[in-house]
Backbone as CSV, one residue per row, in Angstrom:
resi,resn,N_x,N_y,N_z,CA_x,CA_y,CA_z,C_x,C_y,C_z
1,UNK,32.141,-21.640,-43.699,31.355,-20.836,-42.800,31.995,-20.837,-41.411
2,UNK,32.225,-19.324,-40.863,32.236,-19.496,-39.344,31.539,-20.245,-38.471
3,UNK,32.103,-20.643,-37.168,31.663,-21.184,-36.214,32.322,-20.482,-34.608
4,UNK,31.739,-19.636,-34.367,32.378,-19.076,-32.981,32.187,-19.497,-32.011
5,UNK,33.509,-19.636,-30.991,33.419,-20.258,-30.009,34.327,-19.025,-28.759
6,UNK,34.043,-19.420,-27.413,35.120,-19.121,-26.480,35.509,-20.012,-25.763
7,UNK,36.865,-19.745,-25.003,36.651,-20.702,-23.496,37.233,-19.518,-22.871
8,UNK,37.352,-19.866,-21.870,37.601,-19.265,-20.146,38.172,-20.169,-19.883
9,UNK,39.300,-20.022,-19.538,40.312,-20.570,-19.055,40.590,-20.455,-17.390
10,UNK,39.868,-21.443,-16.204,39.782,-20.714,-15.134,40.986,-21.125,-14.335
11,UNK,42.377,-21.343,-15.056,43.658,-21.358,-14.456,44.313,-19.968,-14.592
12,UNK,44.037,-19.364,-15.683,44.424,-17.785,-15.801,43.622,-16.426,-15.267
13,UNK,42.405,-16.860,-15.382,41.595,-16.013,-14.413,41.933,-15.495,-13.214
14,UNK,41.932,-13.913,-12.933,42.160,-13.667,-11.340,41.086,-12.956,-11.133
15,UNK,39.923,-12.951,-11.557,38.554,-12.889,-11.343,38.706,-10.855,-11.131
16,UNK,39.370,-10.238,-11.978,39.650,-8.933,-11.669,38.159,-8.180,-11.972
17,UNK,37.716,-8.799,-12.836,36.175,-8.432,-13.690,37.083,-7.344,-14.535
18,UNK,38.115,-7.100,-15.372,38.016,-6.373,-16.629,37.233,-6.465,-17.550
19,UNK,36.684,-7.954,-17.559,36.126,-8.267,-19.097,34.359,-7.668,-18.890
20,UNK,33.583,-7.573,-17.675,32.611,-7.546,-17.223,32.705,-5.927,-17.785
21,UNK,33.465,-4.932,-16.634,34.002,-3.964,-17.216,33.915,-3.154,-18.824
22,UNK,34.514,-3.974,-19.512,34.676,-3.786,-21.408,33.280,-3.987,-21.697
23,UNK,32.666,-5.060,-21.082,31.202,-5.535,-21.998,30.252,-4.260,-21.161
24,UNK,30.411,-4.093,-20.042,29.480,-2.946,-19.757,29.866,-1.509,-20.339
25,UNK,31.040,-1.166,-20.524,31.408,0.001,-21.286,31.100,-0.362,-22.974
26,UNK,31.352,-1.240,-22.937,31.153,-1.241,-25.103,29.873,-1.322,-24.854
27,UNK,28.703,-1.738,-24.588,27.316,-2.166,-24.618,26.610,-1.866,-23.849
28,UNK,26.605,-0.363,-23.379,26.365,0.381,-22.734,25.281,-0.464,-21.678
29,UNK,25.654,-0.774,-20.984,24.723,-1.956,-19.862,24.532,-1.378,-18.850
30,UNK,23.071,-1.281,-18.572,22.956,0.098,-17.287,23.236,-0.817,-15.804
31,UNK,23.341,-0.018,-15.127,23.500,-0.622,-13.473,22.465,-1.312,-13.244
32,UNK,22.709,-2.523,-12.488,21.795,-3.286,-11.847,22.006,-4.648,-12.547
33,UNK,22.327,-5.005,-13.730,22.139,-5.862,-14.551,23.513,-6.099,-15.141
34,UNK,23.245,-7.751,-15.946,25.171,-7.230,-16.355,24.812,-8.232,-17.612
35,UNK,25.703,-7.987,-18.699,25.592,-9.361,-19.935,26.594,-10.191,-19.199
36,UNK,27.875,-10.179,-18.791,28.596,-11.094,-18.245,29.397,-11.092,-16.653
37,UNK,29.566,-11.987,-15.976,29.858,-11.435,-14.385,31.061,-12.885,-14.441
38,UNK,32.030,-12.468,-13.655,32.712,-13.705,-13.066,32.888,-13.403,-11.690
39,UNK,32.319,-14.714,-11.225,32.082,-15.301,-9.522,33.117,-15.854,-9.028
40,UNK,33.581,-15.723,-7.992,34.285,-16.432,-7.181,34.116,-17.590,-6.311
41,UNK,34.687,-18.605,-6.072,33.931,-19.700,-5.299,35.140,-20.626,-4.906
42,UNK,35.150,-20.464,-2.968,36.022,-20.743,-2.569,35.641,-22.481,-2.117
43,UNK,36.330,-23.341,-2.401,36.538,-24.305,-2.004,37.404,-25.183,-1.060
44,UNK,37.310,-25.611,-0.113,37.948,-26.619,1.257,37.971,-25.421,2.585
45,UNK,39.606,-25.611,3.058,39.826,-25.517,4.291,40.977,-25.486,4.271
46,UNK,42.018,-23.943,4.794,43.082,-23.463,5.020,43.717,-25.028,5.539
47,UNK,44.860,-25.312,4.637,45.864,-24.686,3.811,45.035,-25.352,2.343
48,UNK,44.133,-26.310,2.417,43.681,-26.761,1.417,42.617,-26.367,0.493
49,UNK,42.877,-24.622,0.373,41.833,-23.851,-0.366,41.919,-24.094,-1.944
50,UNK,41.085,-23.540,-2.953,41.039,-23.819,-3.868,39.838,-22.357,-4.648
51,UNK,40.526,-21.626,-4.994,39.758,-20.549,-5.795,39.082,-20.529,-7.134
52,UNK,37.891,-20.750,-7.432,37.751,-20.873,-8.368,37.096,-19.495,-9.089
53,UNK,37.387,-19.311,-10.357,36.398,-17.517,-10.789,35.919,-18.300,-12.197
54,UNK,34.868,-18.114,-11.962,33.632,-19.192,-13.058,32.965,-18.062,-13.806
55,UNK,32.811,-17.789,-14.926,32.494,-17.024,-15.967,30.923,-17.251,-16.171
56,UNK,30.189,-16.442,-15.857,28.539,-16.370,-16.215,28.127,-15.896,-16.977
57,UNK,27.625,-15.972,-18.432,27.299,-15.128,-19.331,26.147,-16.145,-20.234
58,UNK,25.720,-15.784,-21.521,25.317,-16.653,-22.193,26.211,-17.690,-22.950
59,UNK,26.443,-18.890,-22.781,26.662,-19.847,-23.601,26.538,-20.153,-24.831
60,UNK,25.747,-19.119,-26.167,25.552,-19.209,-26.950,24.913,-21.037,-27.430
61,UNK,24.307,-21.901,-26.851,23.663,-23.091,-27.238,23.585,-23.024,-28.019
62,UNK,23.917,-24.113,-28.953,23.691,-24.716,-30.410,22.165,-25.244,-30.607
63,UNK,22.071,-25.740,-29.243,20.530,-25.921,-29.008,19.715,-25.396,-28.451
64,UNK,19.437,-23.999,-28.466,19.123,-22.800,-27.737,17.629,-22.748,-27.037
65,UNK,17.204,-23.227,-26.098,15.841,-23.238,-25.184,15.345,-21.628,-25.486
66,UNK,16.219,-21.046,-25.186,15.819,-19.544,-25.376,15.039,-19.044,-26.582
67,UNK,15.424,-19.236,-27.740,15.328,-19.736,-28.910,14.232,-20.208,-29.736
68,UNK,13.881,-21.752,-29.170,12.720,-22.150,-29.165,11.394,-22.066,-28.650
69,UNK,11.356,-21.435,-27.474,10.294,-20.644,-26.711,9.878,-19.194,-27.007
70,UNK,10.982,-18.292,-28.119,10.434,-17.859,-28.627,8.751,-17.435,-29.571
71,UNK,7.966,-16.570,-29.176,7.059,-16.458,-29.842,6.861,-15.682,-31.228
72,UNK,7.618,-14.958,-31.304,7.930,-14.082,-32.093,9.016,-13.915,-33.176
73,UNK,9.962,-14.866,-32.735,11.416,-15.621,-33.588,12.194,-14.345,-33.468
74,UNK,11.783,-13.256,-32.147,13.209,-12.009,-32.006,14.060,-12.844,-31.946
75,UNK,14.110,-13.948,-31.006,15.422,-14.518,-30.671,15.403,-15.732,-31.642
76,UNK,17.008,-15.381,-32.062,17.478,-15.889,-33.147,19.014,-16.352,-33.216
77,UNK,19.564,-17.286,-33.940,20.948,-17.611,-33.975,21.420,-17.182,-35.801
78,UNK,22.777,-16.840,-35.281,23.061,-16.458,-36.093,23.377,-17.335,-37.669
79,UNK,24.143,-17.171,-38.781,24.633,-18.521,-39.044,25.939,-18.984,-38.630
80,UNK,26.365,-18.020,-37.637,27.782,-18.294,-37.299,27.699,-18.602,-35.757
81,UNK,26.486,-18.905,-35.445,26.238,-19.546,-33.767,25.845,-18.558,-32.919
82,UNK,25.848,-17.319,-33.122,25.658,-16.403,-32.341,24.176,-16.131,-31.952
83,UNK,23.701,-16.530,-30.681,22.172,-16.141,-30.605,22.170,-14.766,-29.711
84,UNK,21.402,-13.770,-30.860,20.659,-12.999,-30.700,19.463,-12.731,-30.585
85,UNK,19.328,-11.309,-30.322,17.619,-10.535,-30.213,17.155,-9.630,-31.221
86,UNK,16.544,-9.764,-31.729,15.425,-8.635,-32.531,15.024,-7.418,-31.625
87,UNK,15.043,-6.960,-31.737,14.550,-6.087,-30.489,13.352,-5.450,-31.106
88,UNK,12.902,-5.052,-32.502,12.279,-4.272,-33.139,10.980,-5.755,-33.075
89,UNK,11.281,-7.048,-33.088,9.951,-7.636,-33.064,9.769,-8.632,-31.795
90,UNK,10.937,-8.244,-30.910,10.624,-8.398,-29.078,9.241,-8.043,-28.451
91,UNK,8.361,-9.023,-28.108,7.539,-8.621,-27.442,7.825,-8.225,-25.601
92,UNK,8.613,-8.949,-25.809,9.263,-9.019,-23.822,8.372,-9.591,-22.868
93,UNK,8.106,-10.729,-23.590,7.259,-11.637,-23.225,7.639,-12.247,-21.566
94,UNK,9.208,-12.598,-22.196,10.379,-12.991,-20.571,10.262,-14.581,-21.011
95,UNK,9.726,-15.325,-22.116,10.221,-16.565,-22.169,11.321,-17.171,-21.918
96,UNK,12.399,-16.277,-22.845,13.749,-16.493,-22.890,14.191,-16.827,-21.937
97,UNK,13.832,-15.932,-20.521,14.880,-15.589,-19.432,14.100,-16.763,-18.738
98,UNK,13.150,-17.587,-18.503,12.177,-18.578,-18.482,13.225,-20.043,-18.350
99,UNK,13.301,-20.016,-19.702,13.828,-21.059,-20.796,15.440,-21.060,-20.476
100,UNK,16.171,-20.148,-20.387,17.758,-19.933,-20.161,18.089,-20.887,-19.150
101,UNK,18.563,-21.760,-19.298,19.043,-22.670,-17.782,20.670,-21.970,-17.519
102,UNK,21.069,-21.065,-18.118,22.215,-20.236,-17.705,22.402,-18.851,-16.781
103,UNK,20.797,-18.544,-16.851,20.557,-17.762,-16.090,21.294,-16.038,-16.160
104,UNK,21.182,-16.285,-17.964,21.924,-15.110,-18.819,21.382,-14.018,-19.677
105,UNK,19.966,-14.428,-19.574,18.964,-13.085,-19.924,18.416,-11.828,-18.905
106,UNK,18.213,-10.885,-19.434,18.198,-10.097,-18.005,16.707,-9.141,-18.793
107,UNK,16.273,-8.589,-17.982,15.442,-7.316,-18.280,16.201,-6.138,-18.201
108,UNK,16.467,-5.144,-19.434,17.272,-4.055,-18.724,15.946,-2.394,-18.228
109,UNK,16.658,-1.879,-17.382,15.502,-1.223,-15.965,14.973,-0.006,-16.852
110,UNK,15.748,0.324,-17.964,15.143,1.765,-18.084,14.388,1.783,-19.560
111,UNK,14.356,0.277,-20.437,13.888,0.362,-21.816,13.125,-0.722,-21.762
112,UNK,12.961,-1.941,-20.519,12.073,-2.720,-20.700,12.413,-3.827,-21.621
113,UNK,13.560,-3.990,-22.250,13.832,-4.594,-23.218,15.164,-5.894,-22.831
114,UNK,14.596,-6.961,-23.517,15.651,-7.958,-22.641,17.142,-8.242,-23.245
115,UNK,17.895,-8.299,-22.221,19.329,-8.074,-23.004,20.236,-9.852,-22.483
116,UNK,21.068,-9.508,-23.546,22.125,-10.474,-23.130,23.481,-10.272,-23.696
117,UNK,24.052,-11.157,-23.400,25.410,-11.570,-24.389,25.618,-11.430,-25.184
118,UNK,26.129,-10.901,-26.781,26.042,-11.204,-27.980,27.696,-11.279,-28.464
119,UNK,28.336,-11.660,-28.057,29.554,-11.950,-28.080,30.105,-10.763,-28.999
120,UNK,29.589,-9.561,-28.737,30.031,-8.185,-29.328,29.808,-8.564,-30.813
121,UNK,28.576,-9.122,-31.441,28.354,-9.270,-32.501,28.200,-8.411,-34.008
122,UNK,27.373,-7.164,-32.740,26.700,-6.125,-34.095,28.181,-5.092,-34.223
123,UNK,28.523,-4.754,-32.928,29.415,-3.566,-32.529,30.967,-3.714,-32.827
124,UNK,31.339,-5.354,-32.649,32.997,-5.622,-32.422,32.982,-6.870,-33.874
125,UNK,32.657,-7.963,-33.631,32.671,-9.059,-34.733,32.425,-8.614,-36.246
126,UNK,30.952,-7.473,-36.595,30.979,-7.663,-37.764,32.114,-6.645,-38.441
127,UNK,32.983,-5.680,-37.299,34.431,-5.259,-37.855,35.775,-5.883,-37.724
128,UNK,35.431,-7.496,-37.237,36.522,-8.437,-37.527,37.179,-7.772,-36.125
129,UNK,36.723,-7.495,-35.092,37.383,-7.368,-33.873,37.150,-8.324,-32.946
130,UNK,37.582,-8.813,-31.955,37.315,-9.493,-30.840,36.332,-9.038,-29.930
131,UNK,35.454,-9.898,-29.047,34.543,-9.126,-28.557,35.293,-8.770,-27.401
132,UNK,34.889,-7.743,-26.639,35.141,-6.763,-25.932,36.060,-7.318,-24.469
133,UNK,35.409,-8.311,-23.938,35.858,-9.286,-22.841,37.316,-9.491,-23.162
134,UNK,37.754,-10.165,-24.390,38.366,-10.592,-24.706,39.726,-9.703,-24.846
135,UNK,39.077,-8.736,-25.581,40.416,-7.497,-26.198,41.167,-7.511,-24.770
136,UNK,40.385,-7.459,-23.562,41.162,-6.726,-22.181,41.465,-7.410,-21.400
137,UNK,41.150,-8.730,-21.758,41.496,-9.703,-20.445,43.210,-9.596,-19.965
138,UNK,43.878,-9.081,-18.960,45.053,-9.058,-18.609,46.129,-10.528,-18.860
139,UNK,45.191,-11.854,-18.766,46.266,-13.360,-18.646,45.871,-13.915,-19.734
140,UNK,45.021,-13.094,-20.546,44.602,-14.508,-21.790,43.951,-15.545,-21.568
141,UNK,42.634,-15.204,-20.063,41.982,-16.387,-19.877,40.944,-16.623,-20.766
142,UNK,40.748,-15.281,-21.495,39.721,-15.629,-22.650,39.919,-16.234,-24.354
143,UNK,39.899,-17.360,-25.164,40.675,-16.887,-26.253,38.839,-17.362,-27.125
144,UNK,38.602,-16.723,-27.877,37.777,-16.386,-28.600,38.409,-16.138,-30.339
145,UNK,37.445,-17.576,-31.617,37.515,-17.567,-32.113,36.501,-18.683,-32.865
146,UNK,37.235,-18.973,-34.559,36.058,-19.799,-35.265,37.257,-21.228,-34.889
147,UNK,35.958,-22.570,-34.619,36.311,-23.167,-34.722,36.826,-24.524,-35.868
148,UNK,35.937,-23.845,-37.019,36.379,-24.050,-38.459,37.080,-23.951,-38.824
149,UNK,37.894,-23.345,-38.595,39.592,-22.296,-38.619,40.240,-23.159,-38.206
150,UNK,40.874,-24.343,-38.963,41.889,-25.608,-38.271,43.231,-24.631,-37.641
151,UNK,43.605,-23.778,-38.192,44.763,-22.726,-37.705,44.246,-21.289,-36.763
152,UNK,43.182,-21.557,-36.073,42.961,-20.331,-35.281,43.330,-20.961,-33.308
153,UNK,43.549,-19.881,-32.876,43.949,-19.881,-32.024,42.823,-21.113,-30.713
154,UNK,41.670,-20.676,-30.987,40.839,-21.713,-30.759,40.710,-23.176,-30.797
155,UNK,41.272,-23.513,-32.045,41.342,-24.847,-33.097,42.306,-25.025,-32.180
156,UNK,43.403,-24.688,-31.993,44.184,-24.899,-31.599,44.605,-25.693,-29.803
157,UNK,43.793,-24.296,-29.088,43.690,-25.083,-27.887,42.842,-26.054,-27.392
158,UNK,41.517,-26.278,-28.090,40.659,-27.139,-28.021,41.315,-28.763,-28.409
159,UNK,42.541,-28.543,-29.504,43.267,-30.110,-29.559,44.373,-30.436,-28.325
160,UNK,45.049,-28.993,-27.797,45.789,-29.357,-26.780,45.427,-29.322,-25.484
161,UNK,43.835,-29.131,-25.473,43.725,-28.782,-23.601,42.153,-28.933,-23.522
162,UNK,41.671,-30.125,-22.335,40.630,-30.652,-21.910,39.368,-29.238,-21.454
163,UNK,38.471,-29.373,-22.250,37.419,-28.506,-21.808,36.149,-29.365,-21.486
164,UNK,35.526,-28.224,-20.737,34.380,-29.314,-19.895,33.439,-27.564,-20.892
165,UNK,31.807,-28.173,-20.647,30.953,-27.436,-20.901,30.068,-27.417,-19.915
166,UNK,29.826,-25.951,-19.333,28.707,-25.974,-18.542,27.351,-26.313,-18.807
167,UNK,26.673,-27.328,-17.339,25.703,-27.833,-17.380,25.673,-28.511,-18.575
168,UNK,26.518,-29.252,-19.010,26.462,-30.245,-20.352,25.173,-30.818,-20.025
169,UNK,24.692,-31.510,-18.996,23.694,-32.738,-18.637,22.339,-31.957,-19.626
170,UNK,22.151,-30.856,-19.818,21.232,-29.976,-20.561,21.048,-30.056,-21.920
171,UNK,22.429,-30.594,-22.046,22.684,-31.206,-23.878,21.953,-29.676,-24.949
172,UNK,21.920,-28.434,-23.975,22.524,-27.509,-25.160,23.608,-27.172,-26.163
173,UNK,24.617,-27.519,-25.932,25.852,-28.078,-26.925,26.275,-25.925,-26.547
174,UNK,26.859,-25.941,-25.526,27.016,-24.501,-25.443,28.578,-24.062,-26.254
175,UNK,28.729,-23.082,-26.669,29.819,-22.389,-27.494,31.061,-21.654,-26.743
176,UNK,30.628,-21.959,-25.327,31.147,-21.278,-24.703,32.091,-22.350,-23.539
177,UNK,32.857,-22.684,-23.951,33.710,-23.901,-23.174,34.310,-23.361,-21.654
178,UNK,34.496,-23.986,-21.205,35.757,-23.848,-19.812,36.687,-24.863,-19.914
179,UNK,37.904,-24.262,-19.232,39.505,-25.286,-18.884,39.090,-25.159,-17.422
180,UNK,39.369,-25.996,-16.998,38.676,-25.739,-15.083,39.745,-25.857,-14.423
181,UNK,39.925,-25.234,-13.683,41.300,-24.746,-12.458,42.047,-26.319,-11.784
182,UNK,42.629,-25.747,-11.947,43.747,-27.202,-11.316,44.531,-26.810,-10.362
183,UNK,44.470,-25.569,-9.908,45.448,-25.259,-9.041,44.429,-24.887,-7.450
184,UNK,45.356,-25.433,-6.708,44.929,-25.119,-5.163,43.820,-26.473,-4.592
185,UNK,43.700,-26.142,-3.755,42.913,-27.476,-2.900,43.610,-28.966,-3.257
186,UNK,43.297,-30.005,-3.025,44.357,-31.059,-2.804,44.947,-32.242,-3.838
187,UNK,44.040,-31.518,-4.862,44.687,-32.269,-6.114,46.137,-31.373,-7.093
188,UNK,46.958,-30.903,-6.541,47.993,-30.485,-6.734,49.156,-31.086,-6.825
């Protein structure tokens, strides 16, 4: 069985937002709202700056708060990790977005209906494509795959290169890893 994962790699990142871009063009995401954003966040004091571009989206949790506060069981994980929405038995209650300590559910403005992330599940994954972020990223800060897959590109960098998980202390067990920047400010 699959197991999907990403990281963000925030040494290759130049925070261009292509991938924000792709996910709002494939998933038609109206203005105002976004499934994924990368932030910028400057750290120290000329000459000892330090840029960081930090990837905001859903984390896909293994242990999903979102999930469990469900009333209705729209929101759901996949068997391949992917948590989704029902939308047909969504009440739009707003638990989710409640419950999200990622701060990755949104209301969208013109259907009332709550959206997120789905790591291009229905539209890109179930035709064996990459999700959308990914296809366009210019440096390859994204690499997206199963981590079951001892030979996937994933498997792979996860044995050669230290990832941290956001807000670990939350012990959602998120799917969505980071490599965290090493370059700039004074540990160089």
């Amino acid at each position: 069985m699959k197991k999907y994962m990403m990281i963000h790699d925030e040494n290759l990142c130049i925070g261009c937002q292509a991938c924000s871009v792709a996910c709002r063009s494939e998933n038609g995401v109206p203005n105002g709202v976004y499934r994924l954003q990368v932030h910028s966040k400057m750290i120290g004091e000329f000459p000892n700056l330090k840029l960081d571009f930090i990837r905001q989206s859903c984390v896909m949790c293994e242990d999903s708060p979102c999930v469990d506060v469900c009333p209705t069981g729209a929101s759901f994980k996949t068997k391949e990790g992917v948590t989704l929405l029902d939308h047909r038995i969504c009440v739009s209650c707003k638990y989710c977005i409640l419950a999200c300590p990622y701060d990755a559910r949104f209301v969208e403005p013109k259907t009332g209906e709550i959206g997120k992330c789905t790591f291009c599940y229905e539209n890109r994954l179930s035709k064996d494509k990459q999700p959308a972020c990914v296809s366009v990223c210019p440096t390859d800060a994204l690499v997206f795959g199963d981590t079951n897959d001892e030979n996937s590109e994933i498997s792979k960098l996860m044995k050669n290169k230290k990832v941290y998980l956001p807000k670990a202390e939350f012990k959602t067990h998120p799917q969505l890893a980071m490599i965290a920047n090493r370059k700039g400010g004074s540990h160089e």
